[in-house]
Short mmCIF file of C-alpha atoms in Angstrom, two decimals:
data_model
loop_
_atom_site.label_atom_id
_atom_site.label_comp_id
_atom_site.label_asym_id
_atom_site.label_seq_id
_atom_site.Cartn_x
_atom_site.Cartn_y
_atom_site.Cartn_z
CA MET X 74 22.49 16.91 34.66
CA ILE X 75 23.95 17.09 31.15
CA GLY X 76 27.62 17.76 30.44
CA VAL X 77 28.85 20.69 28.34
CA VAL X 78 31.88 20.68 26.05
CA VAL X 79 33.35 23.94 24.74
CA VAL X 80 35.43 23.72 21.54
CA SER X 81 37.44 26.75 20.49
CA HIS X 82 40.49 27.71 18.47
CA SER X 83 41.63 29.83 21.43
CA PRO X 84 42.13 28.54 24.99
CA ALA X 85 41.89 32.11 26.30
CA LEU X 86 38.57 32.69 24.56
CA ALA X 87 37.12 29.39 25.76
CA HIS X 88 38.15 29.86 29.38
CA ALA X 89 36.88 33.46 29.42
CA ALA X 90 33.48 32.42 28.04
CA VAL X 91 33.16 29.58 30.53
CA ASP X 92 34.25 31.80 33.43
CA LEU X 93 31.57 34.33 32.47
CA ALA X 94 28.90 31.64 32.36
CA LEU X 95 29.90 30.12 35.68
CA GLN X 96 29.55 33.49 37.40
CA MET X 97 25.83 33.29 36.60
CA VAL X 98 25.32 29.99 38.46
CA PRO X 99 25.34 30.40 42.25
CA GLY X 100 24.68 26.76 43.12
CA GLU X 101 25.54 23.37 41.66
CA LYS X 102 27.18 23.63 38.25
CA PRO X 103 27.13 21.22 35.32
CA ALA X 104 30.27 19.36 34.30
CA ILE X 105 32.14 21.44 31.71
CA ALA X 106 35.18 20.43 29.66
CA ILE X 107 37.18 22.69 27.37
CA ALA X 108 38.94 21.48 24.22
CA ALA X 109 40.73 24.52 22.84
CA GLY X 110 43.86 25.18 20.82
CA ALA X 111 46.06 22.84 18.81
CA GLY X 112 48.71 22.33 21.47
CA GLU X 113 51.95 24.18 22.31
CA GLY X 114 50.19 27.53 22.25
CA LEU X 115 48.93 27.13 18.69
CA ILE X 116 45.56 28.45 17.57
CA GLY X 117 43.39 25.65 16.24
CA THR X 118 41.39 22.60 17.26
CA ASP X 119 42.16 18.94 17.87
CA ALA X 120 39.57 16.21 17.34
CA THR X 121 41.34 13.93 19.81
CA ALA X 122 41.11 16.58 22.52
CA VAL X 123 37.43 17.09 21.75
CA SER X 124 36.71 13.37 22.06
CA ALA X 125 38.53 13.27 25.40
CA ALA X 126 36.49 16.25 26.61
CA ILE X 127 33.26 14.50 25.63
CA ASP X 128 34.27 11.38 27.54
CA GLU X 129 35.26 13.50 30.55
CA VAL X 130 31.79 14.98 31.02
CA ALA X 131 29.70 12.15 29.56
CA SER X 132 26.45 11.77 31.44
CA PRO X 133 23.37 9.56 31.08
CA ASP X 134 21.53 12.83 30.43
CA GLY X 135 23.73 13.61 27.43
CA VAL X 136 26.44 16.04 26.34
CA LEU X 137 26.05 19.35 24.52
CA VAL X 138 28.99 20.57 22.42
CA ILE X 139 29.31 24.27 21.57
CA MET X 140 31.91 25.36 18.99
CA ASP X 141 33.30 28.67 17.78
CA LEU X 142 34.37 28.57 14.10
CA GLY X 143 34.09 26.27 11.10
CA SER X 144 37.01 23.92 11.68
CA ALA X 145 35.94 23.52 15.31
CA VAL X 146 32.72 22.02 13.95
CA MET X 147 34.74 19.64 11.78
CA SER X 148 36.87 18.58 14.76
CA ALA X 149 33.75 17.98 16.85
CA GLU X 150 32.21 15.85 14.11
CA MET X 151 35.39 13.77 13.87
CA ALA X 152 35.52 13.43 17.65
CA LEU X 153 32.25 11.51 17.63
CA ASP X 154 34.09 8.62 15.96
CA PHE X 155 36.92 8.65 18.52
CA ARG X 156 35.03 8.84 21.81
CA SER X 157 34.65 5.82 24.06
CA SER X 158 31.52 6.92 25.97
CA GLU X 159 28.04 6.01 24.75
CA ALA X 160 26.19 9.08 26.02
CA GLU X 161 24.04 11.02 23.57
CA VAL X 162 26.05 13.91 22.14
CA ARG X 163 24.51 16.97 20.50
CA LEU X 164 26.58 19.37 18.37
CA SER X 165 24.85 22.72 18.79
CA SER X 166 24.66 25.60 16.32
CA ALA X 167 24.42 28.01 19.27
CA PRO X 168 26.35 31.31 19.24
CA PHE X 169 29.56 30.83 21.17
CA VAL X 170 29.53 33.24 24.13
CA GLU X 171 25.78 33.69 24.54
CA GLY X 172 25.16 30.01 23.86
CA ILE X 173 27.63 28.86 26.50
CA LEU X 174 26.05 31.16 29.08
CA ALA X 175 22.53 29.96 28.27
CA ALA X 176 23.60 26.32 28.21
CA VAL X 177 25.40 26.42 31.55
CA VAL X 178 22.58 28.24 33.35
CA THR X 179 19.90 25.98 31.88
CA ALA X 180 21.85 22.77 32.47
CA ALA X 181 22.43 23.77 36.10
CA GLY X 182 18.66 23.69 36.57
CA GLY X 183 18.52 20.05 35.55
CA ALA X 184 17.01 20.64 32.10
CA SER X 185 17.07 17.99 29.39
CA LEU X 186 19.55 17.93 26.52
CA ASP X 187 16.83 19.07 24.11
CA ASP X 188 15.88 22.01 26.32
CA VAL X 189 19.46 23.09 26.96
CA ASP X 190 20.24 22.96 23.24
CA ARG X 191 17.12 24.97 22.41
CA GLU X 192 17.97 27.65 24.97
CA ALA X 193 21.55 27.86 23.70
CA ARG X 194 20.50 28.11 20.04
CA GLY X 195 18.04 30.88 20.87
CA ALA X 196 20.54 32.87 22.90
CA LEU X 197 20.84 35.70 20.35
CA GLU X 198 17.11 36.46 20.32
CA PRO X 199 17.16 39.00 23.19
CA LYS X 200 20.01 40.95 21.57
CA ILE X 201 18.30 40.90 18.17
CA SER X 202 15.10 42.20 19.72
CA MET X 203 16.85 44.90 21.77
CA LEU X 204 18.78 46.24 18.75
CA GLY X 205 15.75 46.20 16.49
CA ASP X 206 17.38 43.99 13.87
CA ALA X 207 14.19 41.96 13.64
CA PRO X 208 10.80 41.97 15.33
CA ALA X 209 10.57 40.08 18.58
CA PRO X 210 9.38 36.51 18.02
CA GLU X 211 5.59 36.22 18.22
CA ALA X 212 5.68 32.80 19.84
CA PRO X 213 6.77 32.88 23.48
CA VAL X 214 9.85 30.99 24.52
CA PRO X 215 8.83 27.46 25.58
CA GLU X 216 9.22 26.46 29.18
CA VAL X 217 12.40 24.64 30.07
CA THR X 218 11.88 21.25 31.67
CA THR X 219 13.76 20.89 34.95
CA SER X 220 13.81 18.27 37.65
CA GLY X 221 11.16 20.18 39.58
CA ALA X 222 8.69 21.02 36.82
CA THR X 223 6.62 19.37 34.16
CA ALA X 224 7.27 20.21 30.51
CA SER X 225 4.78 22.40 28.69
CA GLY X 226 4.76 25.58 26.64
CA ALA X 227 4.25 29.06 28.04
CA GLU X 228 1.55 30.02 25.54
CA THR X 229 -0.86 31.07 28.30
CA ALA X 230 -0.32 32.02 31.89
CA PRO X 231 -1.12 29.09 34.19
CA ALA X 232 -4.19 29.31 36.39
CA GLY X 233 -3.29 29.92 40.00
CA LEU X 234 -1.51 32.61 41.97
CA SER X 235 -0.09 35.82 40.56
CA ALA X 236 1.77 38.93 41.63
CA GLU X 237 2.83 42.23 40.09
CA LEU X 238 6.46 42.95 40.87
CA THR X 239 8.52 46.04 40.08
CA ILE X 240 12.09 45.68 38.86
CA VAL X 241 14.29 47.81 41.12
CA ASN X 242 17.68 46.92 39.66
CA PRO X 243 19.21 50.01 37.98
CA ASP X 244 20.23 47.91 34.97
CA GLY X 245 16.93 46.08 34.75
CA LEU X 246 16.49 42.33 34.47
CA HIS X 247 19.88 41.62 32.89
CA ALA X 248 21.75 38.32 32.62
CA ARG X 249 22.89 37.89 36.22
CA PRO X 250 19.53 38.40 38.00
CA ALA X 251 17.76 36.42 35.27
CA ALA X 252 20.18 33.55 35.81
CA THR X 253 19.61 33.77 39.56
CA LEU X 254 15.88 33.45 38.99
CA VAL X 255 16.32 30.42 36.73
CA SER X 256 18.62 28.70 39.24
CA THR X 257 16.26 29.43 42.13
CA LEU X 258 13.19 28.00 40.41
CA ALA X 259 14.96 24.71 39.70
CA GLY X 260 14.24 23.72 43.29
CA PHE X 261 10.44 24.14 43.09
CA ASP X 262 7.70 21.91 41.73
CA ALA X 263 5.87 24.81 40.13
CA LYS X 264 5.26 26.46 36.79
CA LEU X 265 5.74 30.22 36.55
CA THR X 266 5.30 32.60 33.66
CA VAL X 267 6.24 36.27 33.38
CA VAL X 268 4.81 39.20 31.40
CA ASN X 269 6.35 42.66 31.07
CA THR X 270 3.30 44.89 31.52
CA ARG X 271 5.04 47.94 30.01
CA SER X 272 5.87 46.33 26.67
CA GLY X 273 3.28 43.57 26.71
CA THR X 274 6.03 41.05 26.05
CA GLY X 275 5.32 37.53 27.23
CA PRO X 276 4.24 35.38 28.82
CA VAL X 277 7.56 33.55 28.94
CA ALA X 278 8.60 30.70 31.18
CA ALA X 279 10.27 32.00 34.32
CA ASN X 280 12.83 29.20 34.21
CA SER X 281 14.02 30.16 30.71
CA LEU X 282 17.04 32.50 30.72
CA ILE X 283 16.45 33.47 27.09
CA GLY X 284 12.76 34.01 27.74
CA LEU X 285 13.44 36.31 30.69
CA LEU X 286 16.01 38.35 28.77
CA SER X 287 13.62 38.67 25.83
CA LEU X 288 11.26 40.64 28.10
CA GLY X 289 13.64 43.59 27.93
CA ALA X 290 12.61 44.55 31.45
CA LYS X 291 14.07 47.88 32.56
CA SER X 292 14.31 49.45 35.99
CA GLY X 293 10.81 50.43 37.05
CA ASP X 294 9.04 47.97 34.78
CA VAL X 295 6.27 45.93 36.37
CA LEU X 296 6.27 42.18 35.78
CA THR X 297 3.17 40.05 36.17
CA VAL X 298 4.26 36.68 37.52
CA ALA X 299 1.75 33.82 37.47
CA ALA X 300 2.35 30.54 39.29
CA SER X 301 0.70 27.14 39.49
CA GLY X 302 1.67 23.71 40.70
CA ALA X 303 2.28 21.92 43.98
CA GLN X 304 4.73 24.55 45.23
CA ALA X 305 3.26 27.59 43.48
CA ALA X 306 2.87 29.64 46.65
CA GLU X 307 6.41 28.93 47.84
CA ALA X 308 7.91 29.62 44.42
CA LEU X 309 5.99 32.87 43.98
CA ALA X 310 7.00 34.01 47.46
CA ARG X 311 10.66 33.36 46.67
CA VAL X 312 10.44 35.18 43.34
CA THR X 313 8.74 38.11 45.07
CA GLU X 314 11.55 38.23 47.60
CA LEU X 315 14.24 38.13 44.91
CA VAL X 316 12.67 40.87 42.79
CA THR X 317 11.88 43.11 45.76
CA GLU X 318 15.45 42.83 47.02
CA GLY X 319 16.90 43.49 43.58
CA PHE X 320 18.38 40.01 43.36
CA GLY X 321 21.02 41.06 45.87
CA GLU X 322 22.32 43.86 43.64
CA VAL X 323 20.57 46.83 45.27
#
């Protein structure tokens, strides 16, 4: 599991963003370190603190660093020269709050550094689509590689089992139930894709938080879930149970 470092000018902002993200992960969580503020209550960043944070969560799987403002990027770049660990470190251009949430949820599923970074960098796409600032991306969100699944895109629904499931949550498929679905699927050797039959959006990989949110699924929408792989039946049964029960929210 990769480590995540959060670099911010404000300790309060960093801790609030991390707390929000951690609420979306019910099971095992990735190692997260915060390097925020310039000491003694001052707003700012410290390259030495960033390097220490990187070393704290260094993993053979790598470390993803998410930063808030310009000088935080500069501090993170300097920190690469100070660190003692040899793990691969990726400085991500992801949006701060949405990127942290996407990174933590995706990393918790055992995804690779490349996949976690991609999910984090694409974290604004669902909001952009919902607000109509730009057309929804034509290419579906690629599948995230986790410890229980083989990497491949979600361009077409996999051959195998399928089910049509109705979203019963009053607020639709929002961040918390989507994160629950991603975390749940990490334990299955199966590939699942999801299509929103109302809007025609998808297919997207069912283990991609950003993909699921990009569906814009509202209460009452019907999702077509297709599954294949060694544990396709078990995974589809679990997804059916989660959706039918409203992900524990209804």
